[in-house]
CSV table of C-alpha atoms and ligand atoms in Angstrom, one decimal:
chain,number,residue,atom,x,y,z
A,125,MET,CA,-14.4,19.4,-3.7
A,126,ILE,CA,-14.0,22.1,-1.0
A,127,PRO,CA,-13.7,20.6,2.5
A,128,THR,CA,-15.6,22.0,5.3
A,129,LEU,CA,-12.4,22.3,7.2
A,130,LYS,CA,-9.0,22.6,5.6
A,131,LYS,CA,-6.5,20.5,7.5
A,132,ARG,CA,-2.8,20.3,7.7
A,133,ILE,CA,-1.9,16.7,7.0
A,134,LEU,CA,1.4,14.9,7.3
A,135,VAL,CA,1.9,11.8,5.2
A,136,ALA,CA,5.0,9.9,6.3
A,137,GLY,CA,6.1,7.7,3.5
A,138,GLY,CA,4.0,9.8,1.1
A,139,ALA,CA,6.1,9.1,-2.0
A,140,GLY,CA,5.4,5.4,-2.1
A,141,PHE,CA,2.5,3.7,-3.9
A,142,LEU,CA,-0.2,4.2,-1.2
A,143,GLY,CA,1.2,7.5,-0.1
A,144,THR,CA,1.0,9.0,-3.6
A,145,ASN,CA,-2.6,7.9,-4.1
A,146,LEU,CA,-3.5,9.2,-0.6
A,147,CYS,CA,-1.8,12.6,-1.2
A,148,VAL,CA,-3.8,13.0,-4.5
A,149,ALA,CA,-7.0,12.4,-2.7
A,150,LEU,CA,-6.1,14.8,0.2
A,151,LEU,CA,-5.0,17.5,-2.1
A,152,LYS,CA,-8.2,17.2,-4.2
A,153,GLU,CA,-10.2,17.5,-0.9
A,154,GLY,CA,-8.4,20.9,-0.5
A,155,HIS,CA,-6.1,20.0,2.4
A,156,GLU,CA,-2.6,21.2,3.0
A,157,VAL,CA,-0.4,18.2,2.6
A,158,THR,CA,3.2,17.6,3.8
A,159,VAL,CA,5.0,14.5,2.5
A,160,LEU,CA,7.8,13.2,4.6
A,161,ASP,CA,9.9,10.7,2.8
A,162,ASN,CA,13.6,9.7,2.6
A,163,PHE,CA,13.1,8.4,-1.0
A,164,PHE,CA,14.5,5.1,-0.1
A,165,LYS,CA,11.5,3.1,-1.3
A,166,GLY,CA,9.3,6.0,-2.3
A,167,ARG,CA,10.0,7.7,-5.6
A,168,ARG,CA,10.4,11.5,-6.0
A,169,ALA,CA,8.9,11.2,-9.5
A,170,ASN,CA,5.6,10.0,-8.0
A,171,LEU,CA,5.2,13.5,-6.5
A,172,ASP,CA,6.1,15.4,-9.7
A,173,HIS,CA,2.6,16.1,-10.8
A,174,LEU,CA,1.0,16.4,-7.4
A,175,GLU,CA,1.5,20.1,-6.9
A,176,ASP,CA,-1.0,20.6,-9.7
A,177,PHE,CA,-3.7,19.3,-7.3
A,178,GLY,CA,-3.0,21.8,-4.5
A,179,ASP,CA,-0.9,22.8,-1.5
A,180,LEU,CA,2.0,20.2,-1.2
A,181,GLN,CA,5.2,20.5,0.8
A,182,VAL,CA,7.9,17.8,0.5
A,183,LEU,CA,10.3,17.1,3.4
A,184,GLU,CA,13.2,14.8,2.4
A,185,GLN,CA,14.1,13.2,5.6
A,186,ASP,CA,13.9,10.0,7.5
A,187,VAL,CA,11.0,9.3,9.7
A,188,ALA,CA,13.5,8.5,12.5
A,189,ASP,CA,14.8,12.1,12.4
A,190,PRO,CA,13.0,14.6,14.7
A,191,ILE,CA,10.3,16.6,13.1
A,192,ASN,CA,8.5,19.7,14.3
A,193,ILE,CA,5.7,21.1,12.2
A,194,HIS,CA,2.0,22.1,12.7
A,195,VAL,CA,-0.3,19.3,11.8
A,196,ASP,CA,-3.9,18.2,12.4
A,197,GLU,CA,-3.6,14.6,11.0
A,198,ILE,CA,-0.8,12.2,10.5
A,199,TYR,CA,-0.7,9.1,8.3
A,200,ASN,CA,2.3,6.9,9.0
A,201,LEU,CA,2.7,4.7,5.9
A,202,THR,CA,6.4,4.0,6.5
A,203,SER,CA,6.3,0.7,8.2
A,204,GLY,CA,3.9,-1.6,6.3
A,205,GLY,CA,3.4,-3.2,3.0
A,206,LEU,CA,6.6,-5.0,2.1
A,207,PRO,CA,6.2,-8.1,-0.1
A,208,SER,CA,6.0,-11.0,2.2
A,209,GLU,CA,9.4,-12.5,1.7
A,210,GLN,CA,11.4,-9.4,2.4
A,211,PRO,CA,10.2,-7.6,5.5
A,212,ASP,CA,13.4,-6.0,6.9
A,213,ILE,CA,13.4,-7.1,10.5
A,214,SER,CA,17.1,-6.4,11.1
A,215,ALA,CA,17.7,-4.6,14.4
A,216,PRO,CA,18.6,-1.3,12.8
A,217,ALA,CA,15.6,-1.4,10.6
A,218,PHE,CA,13.3,-2.2,13.5
A,219,PHE,CA,14.9,0.6,15.6
A,220,ASN,CA,14.4,3.0,12.8
A,221,ARG,CA,10.7,2.2,12.5
A,222,ALA,CA,10.1,2.3,16.2
A,223,THR,CA,11.9,5.7,16.4
A,224,GLY,CA,9.8,6.9,13.5
A,225,VAL,CA,6.6,5.8,15.2
A,226,ASN,CA,7.7,7.5,18.4
A,227,ASN,CA,8.6,10.7,16.6
A,228,LEU,CA,5.2,10.9,15.0
A,229,ILE,CA,3.3,10.1,18.2
A,230,THR,CA,5.3,12.9,19.9
A,231,LEU,CA,4.4,15.3,17.1
A,232,ALA,CA,0.8,14.3,17.4
A,233,HIS,CA,0.8,14.8,21.1
A,234,ARG,CA,2.3,18.3,20.7
A,235,ASN,CA,-0.3,19.2,18.0
A,236,ARG,CA,-3.3,17.2,19.5
A,237,ALA,CA,-3.3,15.5,16.1
A,238,ARG,CA,-4.9,12.2,15.2
A,239,VAL,CA,-2.7,9.4,13.8
A,240,ILE,CA,-3.3,6.5,11.4
A,241,GLN,CA,-0.6,3.9,11.7
A,242,LEU,CA,-0.4,1.4,8.9
A,243,SER,CA,-0.1,-2.3,9.5
A,244,ASN,CA,-0.5,-5.2,7.1
A,245,ASP,CA,-1.6,-8.7,6.8
A,246,GLN,CA,1.9,-10.1,7.2
A,247,ILE,CA,1.5,-10.0,11.0
A,248,PHE,CA,-0.4,-13.3,10.6
A,249,THR,CA,1.9,-16.0,11.8
A,250,SER,CA,0.5,-19.4,10.8
A,251,GLY,CA,-1.2,-21.2,8.1
A,252,ALA,CA,-4.7,-21.5,6.6
A,253,VAL,CA,-7.0,-18.7,5.7
A,254,GLN,CA,-6.9,-16.4,8.7
A,255,ARG,CA,-9.0,-13.7,10.1
A,256,HIS,CA,-8.0,-11.9,13.3
A,257,ALA,CA,-10.5,-10.7,15.8
A,258,ALA,CA,-10.0,-7.1,16.5
A,259,ASN,CA,-10.1,-7.7,20.3
A,260,ASP,CA,-7.0,-9.8,20.0
A,261,PHE,CA,-5.3,-6.4,20.4
A,262,ASP,CA,-5.1,-4.1,23.4
A,263,ASP,CA,-6.1,-0.5,23.4
A,264,VAL,CA,-3.4,1.9,22.3
A,265,ASP,CA,-3.3,4.7,24.8
A,266,THR,CA,0.0,6.4,24.2
A,267,PHE,CA,0.3,9.9,25.7
A,268,ASN,CA,-3.5,10.1,25.1
A,269,VAL,CA,-2.9,10.3,21.4
A,270,ASP,CA,-5.7,9.1,19.2
A,271,ILE,CA,-4.0,6.4,17.1
A,272,ARG,CA,-5.9,4.3,14.7
A,273,THR,CA,-4.5,1.3,13.0
A,274,ALA,CA,-5.3,0.3,9.5
A,275,ARG,CA,-4.4,-3.2,8.4
A,276,ILE,CA,-4.2,-3.3,4.6
A,277,PHE,CA,-4.6,-6.3,2.4
A,278,ASN,CA,-3.2,-6.6,-1.1
A,279,ALA,CA,-3.8,-3.1,-2.3
A,280,TYR,CA,-3.0,-2.5,-6.0
A,281,GLY,CA,-3.3,0.2,-8.6
A,282,PRO,CA,-1.4,3.1,-10.2
A,283,PHE,CA,2.0,4.0,-8.8
A,284,MET,CA,2.8,0.5,-7.7
A,285,PRO,CA,6.5,-0.1,-8.4
A,286,ALA,CA,6.9,-2.3,-11.5
A,287,LEU,CA,9.4,-4.6,-9.9
A,288,ASP,CA,8.9,-5.0,-6.2
A,289,GLY,CA,7.7,-8.5,-6.6
A,290,ARG,CA,4.1,-8.1,-5.9
A,291,VAL,CA,1.7,-10.3,-7.8
A,292,VAL,CA,-0.5,-7.7,-9.5
A,293,SER,CA,2.4,-5.7,-10.8
A,294,ASN,CA,4.4,-8.8,-11.8
A,295,PHE,CA,1.5,-10.3,-13.7
A,296,ILE,CA,0.5,-7.1,-15.5
A,297,VAL,CA,4.0,-6.2,-16.6
A,298,GLN,CA,4.7,-9.8,-17.6
A,299,ALA,CA,1.4,-10.0,-19.6
A,300,LEU,CA,2.1,-6.6,-21.3
A,301,LEU,CA,5.4,-8.0,-22.4
A,302,ASN,CA,3.9,-11.3,-23.4
A,303,ARG,CA,6.3,-13.1,-21.0
A,304,PRO,CA,5.1,-16.1,-18.9
A,305,LEU,CA,3.3,-15.2,-15.7
A,306,THR,CA,5.3,-16.5,-12.7
A,307,ILE,CA,2.9,-18.4,-10.5
A,308,TYR,CA,4.3,-19.5,-7.1
A,309,GLY,CA,3.0,-22.9,-6.1
A,310,ASP,CA,-0.1,-24.1,-8.0
A,311,GLY,CA,-1.7,-20.7,-7.6
A,312,SER,CA,-4.5,-22.0,-5.3
A,313,GLN,CA,-3.5,-19.6,-2.5
A,314,ILE,CA,-6.1,-17.0,-1.9
A,315,ARG,CA,-5.7,-13.2,-1.7
A,316,SER,CA,-8.3,-10.5,-1.8
A,317,PHE,CA,-7.2,-7.6,-3.9
A,318,CYS,CA,-8.3,-4.0,-3.1
A,319,TYR,CA,-8.1,-1.2,-5.6
A,320,VAL,CA,-6.1,1.7,-4.2
A,321,ASP,CA,-8.9,4.3,-4.5
A,322,ASP,CA,-11.1,2.1,-2.3
A,323,LEU,CA,-8.2,1.7,0.2
A,324,VAL,CA,-7.7,5.5,0.3
A,325,SER,CA,-11.3,6.1,1.0
A,326,GLY,CA,-11.1,3.5,3.8
A,327,LEU,CA,-8.2,5.4,5.3
A,328,ARG,CA,-10.0,8.7,5.1
A,329,ALA,CA,-13.1,7.1,6.7
A,330,LEU,CA,-11.0,5.7,9.5
A,331,MET,CA,-9.3,9.0,10.1
A,332,GLU,CA,-12.5,11.0,10.1
A,333,ALA,CA,-14.7,8.6,12.1
A,334,PRO,CA,-15.9,10.6,15.1
A,335,GLN,CA,-15.9,7.8,17.6
A,336,ASN,CA,-13.0,6.3,19.4
A,337,ILE,CA,-11.7,3.3,17.4
A,338,VAL,CA,-9.7,0.7,19.3
A,339,GLY,CA,-7.7,-2.1,17.6
A,340,PRO,CA,-6.8,-2.5,14.0
A,341,VAL,CA,-9.3,-2.1,11.2
A,342,ASP,CA,-8.8,-4.4,8.2
A,343,LEU,CA,-9.1,-2.6,4.9
A,344,GLY,CA,-9.5,-4.9,2.0
A,345,SER,CA,-11.8,-6.7,-0.3
A,346,SER,CA,-14.2,-9.5,0.6
A,347,ARG,CA,-13.7,-11.1,-2.9
A,348,ASP,CA,-11.5,-14.1,-2.7
A,349,CYS,CA,-9.2,-14.5,-5.7
A,350,PRO,CA,-6.8,-17.5,-6.0
A,351,VAL,CA,-3.6,-16.4,-7.6
A,352,PHE,CA,-4.2,-18.7,-10.6
A,353,GLU,CA,-7.5,-17.0,-11.3
A,354,LEU,CA,-5.8,-13.6,-11.1
A,355,ALA,CA,-3.2,-14.7,-13.7
A,356,GLN,CA,-5.9,-15.9,-16.1
A,357,LYS,CA,-7.9,-12.7,-15.6
A,358,ILE,CA,-4.9,-10.4,-16.3
A,359,ILE,CA,-3.9,-12.4,-19.4
A,360,ALA,CA,-7.5,-12.0,-20.7
A,361,LEU,CA,-7.8,-8.3,-19.8
A,362,VAL,CA,-4.5,-7.5,-21.4
A,363,GLY,CA,-5.2,-9.7,-24.5
A,364,SER,CA,-1.8,-11.1,-24.0
A,365,SER,CA,-0.3,-14.2,-25.5
A,366,SER,CA,1.5,-15.0,-22.2
A,367,THR,CA,1.5,-18.5,-20.8
A,368,VAL,CA,2.0,-19.3,-17.1
A,369,VAL,CA,5.0,-20.9,-15.4
A,370,PHE,CA,5.0,-22.4,-12.0
A,371,HIS,CA,7.7,-21.6,-9.4
A,372,THR,CA,8.3,-22.9,-5.9
A,373,LEU,CA,6.0,-21.6,-3.2
A,374,SER,CA,7.4,-20.4,0.1
A,375,GLU,CA,6.1,-22.4,3.0
A,376,LYS,CA,5.1,-19.2,4.7
A,377,ASP,CA,2.8,-18.3,1.8
A,378,TRP,CA,-0.6,-19.1,3.3
A,379,SER,CA,-3.9,-17.8,2.2
A,380,ARG,CA,-5.1,-14.6,3.8
A,381,ARG,CA,-8.2,-12.5,3.8
A,382,PRO,CA,-9.4,-9.5,5.8
A,383,ASP,CA,-12.2,-9.2,8.3
A,384,VAL,CA,-14.3,-6.9,6.2
A,385,GLU,CA,-17.2,-6.7,8.7
A,386,ARG,CA,-15.4,-4.5,11.2
A,387,ALA,CA,-14.8,-1.7,8.7
A,388,LYS,CA,-18.3,-2.0,7.4
A,389,GLN,CA,-19.8,-1.8,10.9
A,390,LEU,CA,-17.5,1.0,12.2
A,391,LEU,CA,-17.0,3.1,9.2
A,392,GLY,CA,-19.8,2.2,6.8
A,393,TRP,CA,-16.9,1.4,4.4
A,394,GLU,CA,-16.5,-1.3,1.9
A,395,PRO,CA,-14.7,-1.5,-1.5
A,396,SER,CA,-16.8,-0.4,-4.5
A,397,ILE,CA,-14.4,-1.0,-7.4
A,398,ALA,CA,-14.7,-4.4,-9.0
A,399,LEU,CA,-11.5,-6.4,-9.5
A,400,GLU,CA,-11.8,-6.3,-13.3
A,401,GLU,CA,-12.3,-2.6,-13.3
A,402,GLY,CA,-9.4,-2.0,-10.9
A,403,LEU,CA,-7.2,-4.3,-13.0
A,404,LEU,CA,-8.1,-2.5,-16.2
A,405,ARG,CA,-7.1,0.9,-14.6
A,406,THR,CA,-3.9,-0.6,-13.4
A,407,ILE,CA,-3.1,-2.1,-16.8
A,408,THR,CA,-3.6,1.3,-18.3
A,409,TYR,CA,-1.2,2.8,-15.8
A,410,PHE,CA,1.5,0.2,-16.5
A,411,GLU,CA,1.0,0.5,-20.3
A,412,GLY,CA,1.9,4.2,-19.8
A,413,VAL,CA,5.0,3.4,-17.7
A,414,LEU,CA,6.3,1.0,-20.4
A,415,HIS,CA,5.4,3.4,-23.2
A,416,ARG,CA,7.1,6.3,-21.5
A,417,ASN,CA,10.3,4.4,-20.8
A,418,THR,CA,11.1,2.1,-23.7
A,419,ALA,CA,14.6,1.4,-22.4
A,420,PHE,CA,13.0,0.0,-19.2
A,421,ALA,CA,10.5,-2.0,-21.3
A,422,VAL,CA,13.2,-3.4,-23.5
A,423,ALA,CA,15.4,-4.4,-20.5
A,424,LEU,CA,12.4,-6.2,-19.0
A,425,ALA,CA,11.5,-7.9,-22.2
A,426,ASN,CA,15.1,-9.0,-22.5
A,427,ASN,CA,15.1,-10.5,-19.1
A,428,ARG,CA,17.5,-8.0,-17.6
A,429,PHE,CA,15.5,-7.7,-14.4
A,430,SER,CA,14.0,-10.4,-12.3
A,431,PHE,CA,10.4,-10.3,-11.0
A,432,SER,CA,11.4,-12.0,-7.7
A,433,ARG,CA,10.6,-10.5,-4.4
A,434,GLN,CA,14.3,-10.1,-3.6
A,435,ASN,CA,14.4,-7.6,-6.4
A,436,SER,CA,13.0,-4.7,-4.3
A,437,GLY,CA,12.5,-2.2,-6.9
A,438,ALA,CA,15.6,-2.6,-9.1
A,439,GLY,CA,15.2,-0.8,-12.3
A,440,GLU,CA,12.7,1.6,-10.9
A,441,THR,CA,15.0,4.5,-11.4
A,442,ALA,CA,15.1,3.5,-15.1
A,443,ARG,CA,11.5,4.7,-15.4
B,788,LIG,N1,2.9,-14.5,-6.3
B,788,LIG,C1,3.0,-15.2,-7.5
B,788,LIG,N2,3.7,-14.8,-8.5
B,788,LIG,C2,4.4,-13.6,-8.4
B,788,LIG,C3,4.3,-12.8,-7.2
B,788,LIG,C4,3.5,-13.3,-6.2
B,788,LIG,O1,2.3,-16.3,-7.6
B,788,LIG,O2,5.1,-13.3,-9.4
B,788,LIG,C5,2.0,-14.9,-5.3
B,788,LIG,C6,2.6,-15.0,-3.9
B,788,LIG,O3,3.2,-16.3,-3.7
B,788,LIG,C7,1.4,-14.8,-3.0
B,788,LIG,C8,0.5,-13.9,-3.8
B,788,LIG,O4,0.9,-14.0,-5.1
B,788,LIG,O5,0.7,-16.0,-2.7
B,788,LIG,C9,0.5,-12.5,-3.3
B,788,LIG,O6,1.9,-12.1,-3.3
B,788,LIG,P1,2.3,-10.6,-3.0
B,788,LIG,O7,3.8,-10.5,-2.8
B,788,LIG,O8,1.7,-9.7,-4.0
B,788,LIG,O9,1.5,-10.2,-1.7
B,788,LIG,P2,1.5,-10.9,-0.2
B,788,LIG,O10,2.2,-12.2,-0.3
B,788,LIG,O11,2.2,-9.9,0.7
B,788,LIG,O12,0.1,-11.0,0.1
């Protein structure tokens, strides 16, 4: 697809799961894409095939280091999306993120570029199924930069790390290896899973929306899915002989769902890929990962890696 206007787009954190999928979409649209990543969580291998799609530059540096390039749009994907038990809120990590945001806003100001800042559902701070009204938040008016905030809810799909402890990747990998699926609690907690292609089209719609958009926009699915149901679905779709095993649930693990109406109203956006279809595509992706790296698959099957959230991507380099 040839865009009406070729843009220079910076994707900070572009080598991670969301970033890689976003970059593919942007390159296919014909834009000039620069990935900024320190390859701490993001994986260089994710970017390997991306140059085939178009004009890609990769800058290996931390978002907290100064940057001076020409850009029209900036996506900051560096500060959201950690599994819920391990957000790094230490002072250095917080400072690093804040400095990164400041750098990108400064860059946007210099270039008159628009920014999408990623947030996620972990900002919710108390129990029960929650929705936040958008007007809980003040207008962001920093140096007159147009900053739009996307709050993402349980995105899944190709390029998810196999072992960062997220439920979809855990269950699929466990099911493919015929190992028990680890359900935390009784599995009645609700999530709404959004296939990454839908998420990416939501981010694009948010960036390109002509009107001023104030406050965070939730990007996620309206389909409630208890974790137990997800486990059953994945076992069935894989055709696995896995059973399920129940582990302790963190007391902070409350049900969450997005306010999908705001994105519908403002952007005309809603997810279009059914959970079963998205899961099948993700299963195919992980089958490929395990097939390409038998050493990793054997290590997983032999219990050499844990699927816990503390794991934070161990073994990913083995892929
Ligand atoms: N979960 C689970 N088993 C796992 C990993 C996660 O039951 O192996 C549950 C987890 O307790 C939570 C839900 O799945 O209720 C989603 O967890 P995830 O870390 O994927 O996302 P988040 O908690 O950030 O929404």
